[in-house]
Coordinates of C-alpha atoms in Angstrom, one line a residue:
Chain A
M16 CA 43.9 21.1 -8.0
E17 CA 45.8 23.7 -6.0
L18 CA 46.3 25.7 -9.2
L19 CA 42.6 25.7 -10.0
M20 CA 41.8 26.9 -6.4
A21 CA 44.4 29.7 -6.6
V22 CA 42.8 30.9 -9.9
A23 CA 39.3 30.7 -8.4
V24 CA 40.5 32.8 -5.3
G25 CA 42.1 35.3 -7.7
I26 CA 38.9 35.6 -9.7
L27 CA 36.7 36.1 -6.6
F28 CA 39.1 38.8 -5.2
T29 CA 39.2 40.6 -8.6
I30 CA 35.4 40.7 -8.9
G31 CA 35.0 41.5 -5.3
I32 CA 37.4 44.5 -5.4
Y33 CA 35.9 45.7 -8.7
L34 CA 32.5 45.7 -7.1
I35 CA 33.6 47.4 -3.9
L36 CA 35.1 50.2 -6.0
S37 CA 31.7 50.9 -7.7
K38 CA 29.3 53.6 -6.7
S39 CA 26.1 51.7 -5.8
L40 CA 25.9 50.5 -2.3
L41 CA 24.2 47.3 -3.4
R42 CA 27.1 46.3 -5.6
I43 CA 29.5 47.1 -2.7
V44 CA 27.7 44.7 -0.4
L45 CA 27.9 42.0 -3.1
G46 CA 31.6 42.8 -3.6
T47 CA 32.4 42.3 0.2
S48 CA 30.5 39.1 0.1
L49 CA 32.5 37.7 -2.9
M50 CA 35.7 38.8 -1.3
T51 CA 35.1 37.0 1.9
H52 CA 34.3 33.9 0.0
G53 CA 37.5 34.3 -1.9
V54 CA 39.3 34.3 1.4
H55 CA 37.5 31.2 2.6
L56 CA 38.8 29.3 -0.4
L57 CA 42.2 30.7 0.2
L58 CA 42.1 29.4 3.8
L59 CA 41.1 25.9 2.5
T60 CA 43.8 25.9 -0.2
M61 CA 46.6 27.2 2.2
A62 CA 45.8 24.4 4.7
G63 CA 46.6 21.9 1.9
L64 CA 44.1 19.9 0.0
K65 CA 44.3 16.4 1.3
K66 CA 42.3 13.3 0.5
G67 CA 41.3 11.1 3.3
A68 CA 38.5 10.0 5.7
A69 CA 36.7 12.2 8.0
P70 CA 38.7 12.8 11.1
V71 CA 36.6 10.6 13.3
L72 CA 38.1 7.8 15.5
G73 CA 37.3 4.2 14.6
T74 CA 36.9 4.4 10.8
G75 CA 40.2 2.6 10.4
A76 CA 41.3 4.8 7.4
D77 CA 45.0 5.4 6.6
T78 CA 44.8 9.1 6.0
Y79 CA 42.6 11.7 7.5
V80 CA 41.7 15.2 6.4
D81 CA 42.7 18.2 8.6
P82 CA 39.5 19.3 10.3
L83 CA 40.8 22.6 11.5
P84 CA 40.6 24.7 8.3
Q85 CA 37.0 23.5 7.8
A86 CA 36.1 24.6 11.3
L87 CA 37.7 27.9 10.7
I88 CA 35.8 28.4 7.4
L89 CA 32.6 27.4 9.0
T90 CA 33.1 30.0 11.7
S91 CA 34.1 32.7 9.2
I92 CA 31.2 31.9 6.9
V93 CA 28.7 32.4 9.8
I94 CA 30.3 35.7 10.7
S95 CA 30.4 37.0 7.1
F96 CA 26.7 35.9 6.7
G97 CA 25.7 38.0 9.7
V98 CA 27.7 41.0 8.5
T99 CA 26.3 40.8 5.0
A100 CA 22.8 40.7 6.4
F101 CA 23.5 43.7 8.4
F102 CA 25.0 45.6 5.5
F103 CA 22.0 44.8 3.3
V104 CA 19.6 46.2 6.0
L105 CA 21.9 49.2 6.4
A106 CA 21.9 49.8 2.5
Y107 CA 18.1 49.5 2.4
R108 CA 17.7 51.9 5.3
S109 CA 20.1 54.4 3.7
Y110 CA 18.2 54.1 0.5
Q111 CA 14.9 55.0 2.4
V112 CA 16.3 57.8 4.5
L113 CA 18.9 59.3 2.1
G114 CA 16.9 58.7 -1.0
T115 CA 19.8 57.2 -2.9
D116 CA 22.2 54.3 -2.8
E117 CA 25.1 55.9 -4.6
M118 CA 28.1 56.5 -2.3
D119 CA 29.1 59.8 -4.2
S120 CA 25.7 61.5 -3.7
I121 CA 25.6 60.4 -0.1
K122 CA 28.9 62.1 0.6
E123 CA 27.6 65.5 -0.7
E124 CA 24.7 65.5 1.7
K125 CA 25.1 68.1 4.5
E126 CA 23.5 67.5 7.9
Chain B
M22 CA 43.8 25.8 34.9
S23 CA 41.7 28.6 36.3
N24 CA 37.9 28.8 35.5
L25 CA 37.9 32.4 36.7
L26 CA 39.2 33.5 33.3
V27 CA 36.0 32.8 31.5
L28 CA 33.9 34.9 33.8
P29 CA 34.7 38.3 32.2
I30 CA 33.2 36.9 29.0
L31 CA 30.4 34.9 30.5
I32 CA 29.0 37.7 32.7
P33 CA 28.4 40.3 29.9
L34 CA 27.3 37.6 27.5
S35 CA 24.6 36.3 29.8
T36 CA 23.6 39.8 30.8
A37 CA 23.2 40.8 27.1
V38 CA 21.0 37.7 26.5
I39 CA 18.8 38.4 29.5
L40 CA 18.4 42.0 28.4
I41 CA 16.9 41.0 25.1
F42 CA 13.9 39.8 27.1
C43 CA 13.3 43.0 29.0
K44 CA 12.9 45.3 26.0
E45 CA 10.2 47.6 27.4
K46 CA 11.4 47.6 31.0
I47 CA 14.0 50.3 30.9
R48 CA 14.5 50.6 34.7
L49 CA 15.1 46.9 34.9
Q50 CA 17.5 47.0 32.0
R51 CA 19.5 49.7 33.8
G52 CA 19.5 47.7 37.0
I53 CA 20.7 44.5 35.4
S54 CA 23.4 46.4 33.4
A55 CA 24.7 48.1 36.5
V56 CA 24.8 44.9 38.6
S57 CA 26.6 43.1 35.7
G58 CA 29.1 45.9 35.5
L59 CA 29.8 45.7 39.2
L60 CA 30.3 41.9 39.0
N61 CA 32.7 42.4 36.1
I62 CA 34.8 44.9 38.1
L63 CA 34.9 42.5 41.1
T64 CA 36.0 39.5 38.8
A65 CA 38.6 41.7 37.1
L66 CA 40.1 42.8 40.5
L67 CA 40.1 39.2 41.6
L68 CA 41.9 38.2 38.5
V69 CA 44.5 40.9 38.9
S70 CA 45.3 39.8 42.4
R71 CA 45.4 36.2 41.4
V72 CA 47.8 36.8 38.5
H73 CA 49.9 39.0 40.8
T74 CA 50.4 36.2 43.4
E75 CA 50.3 33.0 41.3
G76 CA 51.6 34.2 37.9
I77 CA 50.0 33.7 34.5
Q78 CA 46.6 31.9 34.5
T79 CA 45.5 29.6 31.7
L80 CA 42.3 27.9 30.9
Q81 CA 42.0 25.1 28.3
M82 CA 38.5 25.1 26.8
G83 CA 37.0 21.6 27.0
G84 CA 40.1 20.1 28.5
W85 CA 41.9 20.0 25.1
M86 CA 45.6 20.4 25.8
P87 CA 47.5 23.1 23.8
P88 CA 48.2 23.4 21.0
Y89 CA 45.1 21.5 20.0
G90 CA 42.3 23.3 21.9
I91 CA 41.4 26.9 22.3
V92 CA 43.2 28.4 25.3
F93 CA 42.5 31.4 27.4
V94 CA 45.6 33.2 28.9
G95 CA 45.5 35.8 31.6
D96 CA 48.9 37.4 31.9
M97 CA 49.3 40.7 33.8
F98 CA 49.0 42.8 30.6
A99 CA 45.7 41.2 29.6
V100 CA 44.1 41.3 33.0
L101 CA 45.1 44.9 33.7
L102 CA 43.5 45.8 30.5
V103 CA 40.4 43.8 31.4
M104 CA 40.3 45.6 34.8
M105 CA 40.6 49.0 33.3
A106 CA 38.0 48.2 30.6
S107 CA 35.5 47.0 33.2
L108 CA 36.0 50.2 35.3
V109 CA 35.8 52.5 32.3
S110 CA 32.8 50.7 30.8
F111 CA 30.9 50.9 34.1
A112 CA 31.4 54.6 34.2
I113 CA 30.2 54.9 30.6
L114 CA 27.2 52.8 31.5
L115 CA 26.2 55.2 34.3
Y116 CA 26.9 58.1 31.9
S117 CA 24.6 56.6 29.3
F118 CA 21.7 56.3 31.9
S119 CA 21.3 60.1 31.7
S120 CA 22.5 60.8 28.2
I121 CA 21.5 58.1 25.7
G122 CA 17.8 58.7 25.6
E123 CA 14.9 56.4 26.2
K124 CA 14.4 55.6 22.5
R125 CA 17.8 54.1 22.0
E126 CA 17.5 52.2 25.4
R127 CA 14.3 50.6 24.1
Y128 CA 16.1 49.4 21.0
Y129 CA 18.6 47.2 22.7
Y130 CA 21.3 49.7 23.5
Y131 CA 22.4 47.9 26.6
T132 CA 22.3 44.5 24.9
F133 CA 24.8 45.8 22.3
F134 CA 26.8 47.5 24.9
H135 CA 27.4 44.2 26.7
F136 CA 28.0 42.3 23.5
L137 CA 30.7 44.8 22.7
L138 CA 32.3 44.1 26.1
V139 CA 32.2 40.4 25.4
G140 CA 34.3 41.1 22.4
V141 CA 36.7 43.4 24.1
Y142 CA 37.4 41.1 27.1
G143 CA 37.6 38.1 24.8
S144 CA 40.2 39.7 22.6
F145 CA 42.3 40.5 25.6
L146 CA 42.1 37.1 27.1
T147 CA 42.3 34.7 24.2
G148 CA 45.5 32.8 23.4
D149 CA 44.5 31.7 19.9
I150 CA 44.9 33.8 16.9
F151 CA 41.7 32.7 15.1
N152 CA 39.8 33.1 18.3
L153 CA 41.2 36.6 18.4
F154 CA 39.5 37.1 15.0
V155 CA 36.2 35.8 16.3
F156 CA 36.2 38.1 19.3
F157 CA 37.2 41.0 17.1
E158 CA 34.1 40.3 15.0
V159 CA 31.9 40.0 18.1
M160 CA 33.2 43.5 19.1
L161 CA 32.9 45.0 15.6
I162 CA 29.4 43.7 14.9
S163 CA 28.1 45.2 18.1
S164 CA 30.0 48.4 17.2
Y165 CA 28.2 48.5 13.8
A166 CA 24.9 48.3 15.7
L167 CA 25.8 51.0 18.2
I168 CA 27.2 53.4 15.6
S169 CA 24.0 53.1 13.5
L170 CA 21.5 52.9 16.4
G171 CA 19.2 55.8 16.0
G172 CA 19.4 56.1 12.2
T173 CA 20.1 59.7 11.7
R174 CA 21.3 60.7 8.2
L175 CA 24.9 61.3 9.4
Q176 CA 24.9 58.0 11.2
L177 CA 23.7 56.0 8.2
R178 CA 26.3 57.7 5.9
E179 CA 29.2 57.1 8.3
T180 CA 28.2 53.5 9.2
S181 CA 28.5 52.3 5.7
K182 CA 32.0 53.6 5.4
Y183 CA 33.0 52.2 8.8
L184 CA 31.4 48.9 7.9
L185 CA 33.2 48.6 4.6
I186 CA 36.6 49.5 6.1
N187 CA 36.2 46.9 8.8
I188 CA 34.9 44.1 6.4
V189 CA 37.9 44.6 4.2
S190 CA 40.3 44.5 7.1
S191 CA 38.7 41.4 8.6
T192 CA 39.0 39.8 5.2
L193 CA 42.7 40.5 5.2
F194 CA 42.9 39.2 8.8
V195 CA 41.5 35.8 7.7
A196 CA 43.9 35.8 4.8
A197 CA 46.8 36.5 7.2
V198 CA 45.7 33.6 9.4
A199 CA 45.5 31.3 6.4
Y200 CA 49.1 32.2 5.4
L201 CA 50.2 31.8 9.0
Y202 CA 48.6 28.4 9.2
A203 CA 50.2 27.3 5.9
A204 CA 53.7 28.6 7.0
V205 CA 53.9 27.2 10.5
G206 CA 50.8 24.9 10.9
T207 CA 49.4 26.1 14.2
L208 CA 47.2 28.8 15.6
N209 CA 47.8 28.8 19.3
M210 CA 49.9 31.9 20.0
A211 CA 52.4 30.3 22.4
H212 CA 52.9 27.5 20.0
L213 CA 53.1 30.0 17.1
S214 CA 55.9 31.8 18.9
Q215 CA 57.9 28.6 19.3
R216 CA 57.4 27.5 15.7
I217 CA 58.3 31.0 14.3
A218 CA 61.5 31.0 16.4
E219 CA 62.3 27.5 15.0
A220 CA 61.7 28.7 11.5
G221 CA 63.8 31.7 12.3
Q222 CA 61.4 34.3 10.7
G223 CA 62.3 36.0 7.5
G224 CA 60.9 35.6 4.0
V225 CA 57.2 34.7 4.1
L226 CA 56.9 35.2 7.8
N227 CA 57.9 38.8 7.4
V228 CA 55.3 39.2 4.8
I229 CA 52.7 37.8 7.2
A230 CA 53.9 40.1 10.0
M231 CA 53.4 43.1 7.7
L232 CA 49.9 41.8 6.9
F233 CA 49.0 41.6 10.5
L234 CA 50.4 45.0 11.1
I235 CA 48.2 46.4 8.4
V236 CA 45.1 44.7 9.7
F237 CA 45.6 45.7 13.3
S238 CA 46.6 49.2 12.3
L239 CA 43.3 49.6 10.5
K240 CA 41.4 48.6 13.6
A241 CA 43.6 50.7 16.1
G242 CA 43.8 53.8 13.9
L243 CA 47.6 53.6 13.7
F244 CA 48.6 55.6 10.5
L245 CA 45.6 54.1 8.6
F246 CA 43.2 56.2 10.6
F247 CA 41.5 58.1 7.7
W248 CA 38.1 56.5 8.6
L249 CA 38.3 57.4 12.3
P250 CA 37.5 61.1 12.6
G251 CA 34.4 60.7 10.5
S252 CA 33.0 57.5 12.0
Y253 CA 33.6 58.6 15.6
S254 CA 31.6 61.8 14.9
A255 CA 28.4 60.0 14.2
P256 CA 27.0 58.2 17.3
P257 CA 26.0 59.9 20.5
F258 CA 28.7 60.8 23.1
A259 CA 28.3 57.8 25.4
V260 CA 29.0 55.5 22.4
R261 CA 31.9 57.7 21.3
A262 CA 33.4 57.5 24.8
L263 CA 33.0 53.7 24.6
F264 CA 34.7 53.5 21.2
G265 CA 37.5 56.0 22.1
A266 CA 38.2 54.2 25.3
L267 CA 38.0 50.6 24.2
L268 CA 37.9 49.9 20.4
T269 CA 41.2 51.4 19.3
K270 CA 42.8 50.0 22.4
V271 CA 41.9 46.4 21.4
G272 CA 43.7 47.0 18.1
L273 CA 46.7 48.4 20.1
Y274 CA 46.7 45.4 22.3
A275 CA 46.7 43.0 19.3
I276 CA 49.7 44.9 17.8
I277 CA 51.7 44.8 21.0
R278 CA 50.8 41.2 21.6
T279 CA 51.7 40.0 18.1
F280 CA 54.9 42.0 17.9
T281 CA 56.2 41.1 21.3
L282 CA 55.2 37.4 21.3
L283 CA 55.1 36.2 17.7
F284 CA 57.3 38.2 15.3
V285 CA 60.3 38.9 17.6
N286 CA 63.0 37.2 15.7
D287 CA 63.6 39.7 12.9
T288 CA 63.1 43.0 14.6
D289 CA 65.5 44.8 12.1
F290 CA 62.8 44.3 9.5
T291 CA 59.6 45.1 11.4
Q292 CA 60.8 47.7 13.9
P293 CA 61.5 50.6 11.4
W294 CA 58.0 50.1 9.9
I295 CA 56.4 50.3 13.3
T296 CA 58.5 53.3 14.3
W297 CA 57.6 55.3 11.2
M298 CA 54.0 54.5 11.4
A299 CA 54.0 55.6 15.1
V300 CA 55.8 58.9 14.3
A301 CA 53.5 59.6 11.3
T302 CA 50.4 58.9 13.4
M303 CA 51.7 61.3 16.2
I304 CA 52.4 64.1 13.7
L305 CA 49.3 63.8 11.5
G306 CA 47.0 63.3 14.5
G307 CA 48.5 66.3 16.2
L308 CA 48.2 68.5 13.2
G309 CA 44.5 67.3 12.8
A310 CA 43.7 68.2 16.4
V311 CA 45.2 71.7 15.9
A312 CA 43.5 72.3 12.6
Y313 CA 39.8 71.9 13.4
N314 CA 37.5 74.1 15.2
D315 CA 34.7 71.9 16.2
I316 CA 34.9 69.8 19.4
P317 CA 34.2 66.3 18.0
R318 CA 37.0 66.5 15.4
I319 CA 39.5 67.8 17.9
L320 CA 38.7 65.0 20.3
N321 CA 38.8 62.3 17.7
Y322 CA 42.3 63.5 16.5
N323 CA 43.4 63.4 20.1
V324 CA 42.6 59.6 20.2
I325 CA 44.8 59.2 17.1
V326 CA 47.8 61.0 18.7
S327 CA 47.7 58.7 21.8
V328 CA 47.6 55.6 19.5
G329 CA 50.7 56.8 17.9
F330 CA 52.4 57.4 21.3
V331 CA 51.6 53.9 22.7
I332 CA 53.0 52.3 19.6
F333 CA 56.1 54.6 19.9
G334 CA 56.6 52.8 23.3
L335 CA 56.5 49.4 21.4
A336 CA 58.8 50.6 18.7
A337 CA 61.5 51.7 21.2
G338 CA 61.3 48.1 22.4
T339 CA 63.3 48.4 25.6
P340 CA 61.8 46.8 28.8
G341 CA 61.3 50.3 30.2
S342 CA 59.4 51.6 27.2
L343 CA 57.2 48.5 27.1
N344 CA 56.3 49.2 30.8
G345 CA 55.6 52.7 29.7
A346 CA 53.4 51.6 26.8
V347 CA 51.3 49.4 29.2
F348 CA 51.0 52.3 31.7
Y349 CA 50.1 54.8 29.1
L350 CA 47.5 52.4 27.6
L351 CA 45.9 52.1 31.0
H352 CA 45.9 55.9 31.5
D353 CA 44.6 56.5 28.0
M354 CA 41.5 54.3 28.4
L355 CA 40.5 56.3 31.5
A356 CA 41.4 59.7 30.1
K357 CA 39.8 59.2 26.7
A358 CA 36.5 58.0 28.3
L359 CA 36.5 61.1 30.5
M360 CA 37.4 63.3 27.6
F361 CA 34.5 62.2 25.5
M362 CA 32.1 62.5 28.4
L363 CA 33.1 66.1 29.2
G364 CA 33.0 66.9 25.5
G365 CA 29.5 65.6 25.3
M366 CA 28.5 67.6 28.3
I367 CA 30.0 70.8 26.9
I368 CA 28.1 70.3 23.6
T369 CA 24.9 69.6 25.4
A370 CA 25.3 72.7 27.5
A371 CA 26.3 75.0 24.6
G372 CA 23.9 73.5 22.1
T373 CA 26.4 73.6 19.3
E374 CA 29.4 71.6 18.2
R375 CA 31.4 74.6 16.9
L376 CA 33.7 76.5 19.2
A377 CA 32.8 79.7 17.3
G378 CA 29.3 79.6 18.9
M379 CA 30.4 79.1 22.4
G380 CA 31.9 81.2 25.3
G381 CA 31.6 82.2 28.9
M382 CA 30.4 78.8 30.1
I383 CA 32.7 79.0 33.2
K384 CA 30.0 81.1 35.0
K385 CA 27.3 78.6 34.6
Y386 CA 29.3 75.3 34.6
P387 CA 32.4 75.9 36.7
L388 CA 32.8 72.3 37.7
I389 CA 32.8 71.0 34.1
G390 CA 35.3 73.7 33.1
W391 CA 37.8 72.9 35.8
M392 CA 37.4 69.1 35.3
F393 CA 38.1 69.6 31.6
F394 CA 41.2 71.7 32.6
I395 CA 42.6 69.1 34.9
L396 CA 41.9 66.4 32.3
T397 CA 43.9 68.4 29.8
L398 CA 46.8 68.6 32.2
A399 CA 46.5 64.8 32.6
L400 CA 46.4 64.1 28.9
V401 CA 49.5 66.2 28.3
G402 CA 51.3 64.6 31.2
I403 CA 51.7 67.1 34.0
P404 CA 53.4 65.3 36.9
P405 CA 50.9 64.5 39.6
L406 CA 48.4 63.2 37.1
S407 CA 48.1 59.8 35.4
G408 CA 49.6 60.6 32.0
F409 CA 53.0 61.5 33.4
A410 CA 54.4 58.1 34.4
G411 CA 53.7 56.5 31.2
K412 CA 55.1 59.3 29.1
L413 CA 58.3 59.4 31.3
L414 CA 58.8 55.7 30.9
I415 CA 58.2 55.7 27.2
I416 CA 60.5 58.7 26.5
R417 CA 63.3 57.4 28.8
G418 CA 63.1 54.0 27.1
A419 CA 63.3 55.6 23.7
L420 CA 66.3 57.7 24.8
D421 CA 67.9 54.5 26.0
A422 CA 67.4 53.0 22.5
G423 CA 69.0 56.1 21.0
M424 CA 65.9 57.6 19.5
L425 CA 66.5 61.2 20.3
A426 CA 64.8 62.9 17.3
L427 CA 61.8 60.6 17.6
S428 CA 61.5 61.3 21.3
L429 CA 61.5 65.0 20.6
I430 CA 58.6 64.4 18.1
G431 CA 56.8 62.5 20.8
L432 CA 57.1 65.3 23.2
G433 CA 56.2 67.8 20.5
S434 CA 52.9 65.9 19.9
S435 CA 52.1 66.6 23.6
F436 CA 52.3 70.4 22.8
L437 CA 49.8 70.0 20.0
V438 CA 47.5 68.1 22.4
L439 CA 47.9 70.9 24.9
Y440 CA 47.2 73.5 22.3
S441 CA 44.1 71.8 20.9
L442 CA 42.5 71.1 24.3
I443 CA 43.4 74.5 25.7
K444 CA 41.7 76.0 22.6
I445 CA 38.5 74.2 23.7
F446 CA 38.9 75.4 27.2
R447 CA 39.6 79.0 26.2
L448 CA 36.9 79.4 23.6
A449 CA 34.2 77.5 25.4
F450 CA 34.7 78.6 29.0
W451 CA 36.3 82.0 28.8
G452 CA 35.2 85.0 26.6
N453 CA 31.8 86.4 26.1
E454 CA 28.6 84.5 26.2
P455 CA 26.9 84.3 22.8
E456 CA 23.7 86.4 22.4
K457 CA 21.3 83.5 21.7
E458 CA 19.3 81.7 24.4
L459 CA 21.1 78.6 25.8
P460 CA 19.2 75.4 26.2
Q461 CA 18.4 74.5 29.9
V462 CA 20.0 71.2 30.6
R463 CA 20.6 69.2 33.8
L464 CA 24.1 67.8 34.0
K465 CA 24.2 66.8 37.7
H466 CA 24.2 63.1 37.1
S467 CA 26.8 63.2 34.2
S468 CA 29.0 65.5 36.2
A469 CA 29.0 63.1 39.2
V470 CA 30.1 60.2 36.9
A471 CA 32.8 62.4 35.3
A472 CA 34.0 63.5 38.7
C473 CA 34.4 59.9 39.8
L474 CA 36.5 59.2 36.7
L475 CA 38.6 62.3 37.4
V476 CA 39.2 61.1 40.9
L477 CA 40.5 57.8 39.3
V478 CA 42.8 59.8 37.0
I479 CA 44.3 61.7 39.9
L480 CA 44.5 58.5 42.1
M481 CA 46.3 56.7 39.2
G482 CA 48.8 59.6 39.0
I483 CA 49.4 59.7 42.8
G484 CA 49.6 55.9 43.1
S485 CA 51.9 55.5 40.1
E486 CA 54.4 53.8 42.4
A487 CA 51.9 51.1 43.5
I488 CA 50.5 50.5 40.0
Y489 CA 54.0 50.3 38.7
T490 CA 54.6 47.0 40.5
Y491 CA 51.7 45.6 38.5
V492 CA 52.7 47.3 35.3
S493 CA 56.2 46.0 35.5
Q494 CA 55.0 42.5 35.9
A495 CA 53.1 43.0 32.7
G496 CA 56.1 44.5 30.9
E497 CA 58.2 41.6 32.1
V498 CA 56.0 39.1 30.0
L499 CA 56.2 41.4 27.0
S500 CA 60.0 41.7 27.0
S501 CA 60.6 37.9 27.6
P502 CA 58.0 35.9 25.7
A503 CA 59.4 32.7 27.1
L504 CA 57.4 33.3 30.3
Y505 CA 54.2 33.3 28.3
I506 CA 55.0 30.2 26.3
E507 CA 56.1 28.2 29.4
S508 CA 52.9 28.9 31.2
V509 CA 50.7 27.9 28.3
M510 CA 52.6 24.8 27.1
K511 CA 53.6 23.4 30.4
E512 CA 50.5 21.2 31.0

């Protein structure tokens, strides 16, 4: 299972970086979003994939899962959701004002 | 346990939320912001005196004992930075009243301002590495909003770069936290320090240390500063003052904290990297400051030089140079805020950013001119002013550690700073006035705020001796992390 997760993280990072390196702002946003999800999977995998009951008192199970990485991932997902939303709005606004969503042609614009 | 520690976060947070509801009432917004700023200064002063008399303060969130819960730690280093940040941000707040413009005020400028402060204070006070990430994000998201607020072409272009850099570095931050959790199984910084000492650092922990160094360097503008000059040129000057004074300093704080508390067991590996990055930052920043002929670029590269200098104090690693780094950091927050304010006033008065189109302003604006001159002396480190004590301590510490050549580079960077700032003074204030009609502007209000900050700069220089007792208490915790660990883990 760990191996599968590692491969998945690798794939997400590869696609994420590939998209970030492209010209179109829209693809860059998608790339950052994929990359952050890759890192969430990494966080889950690094904390160890354990089987067990939910860490709640009184269920009487022998093993419990570590709740901490899940809490961290939840926090991180919320943050990345907010940032991605902002980035989309920014990309849309840039498209409206600058008339293009290509990073290269944005660069050439002079004030 | 001390509930006082949560106030620096709670006050700006509640202020920001209240301000959302008074969108159209600009006078009310200003009033509330000012009151909240004053409250923050009071709390910070109270915290400093409390830490001075009673030692390190801790607060366990929800009563969860460390290492299980999130803990807030106020050691002298953190609370001094909180105090300076609250003073500087209050001054910038007053400055923005007159300079930011009604349109931005209506679109939640003050709300974002206070949310940014939440992130800054939180980063200083938290004692949990994931919580540090969260407060970093609070700060960064507000900064994205502030940098793009107004939506000019330049701002839109620069914001997307700034945003992309920070998303990538935040992603690396989470990855570093994940590796750290896998390696030692905890996130509380005091507990981390203990566990890393038990594991004896080396191998994977060195890799993690380097990952953290890269992440924080991106945020602080240490060596990886290529994004900084462009992004800091986009927003209005009040925002630039806020960024220059606070944002890079939070990154610096994180570097100093992690490399004096967590990764201290294999300094032979980490120290050379930090030293070379600091030296490269000083040289490249200094050259950048000298090379350009427009005020925003010169000021932005000056931010970079001082980042290198503070980290040079960390790299030398003697108790004396750590004291110096703390002192210089405090001075730099004050001086950089003032620098951007004066820069903004010069540009507003001259109506252009380029030095070529300026000249002869000393007749019309003598006060601004002389304030800029005194500030230049303070930034370079001329004795009675605030930059001197920190520079002296850092250089002396570095000489103790046998870093002669590097100390000379550090001193050399001061000359580049002097040259670049005197160039502004010479070309903008002396010489002949340009032919064209100058815009009529009122700068009384801004000048008054800047004058207050300048008085602080001078007072901090004259009162170095008194401040040193506090600074040395901060440096003590940095050079012996056991103090920090004890006070967090004791209960």
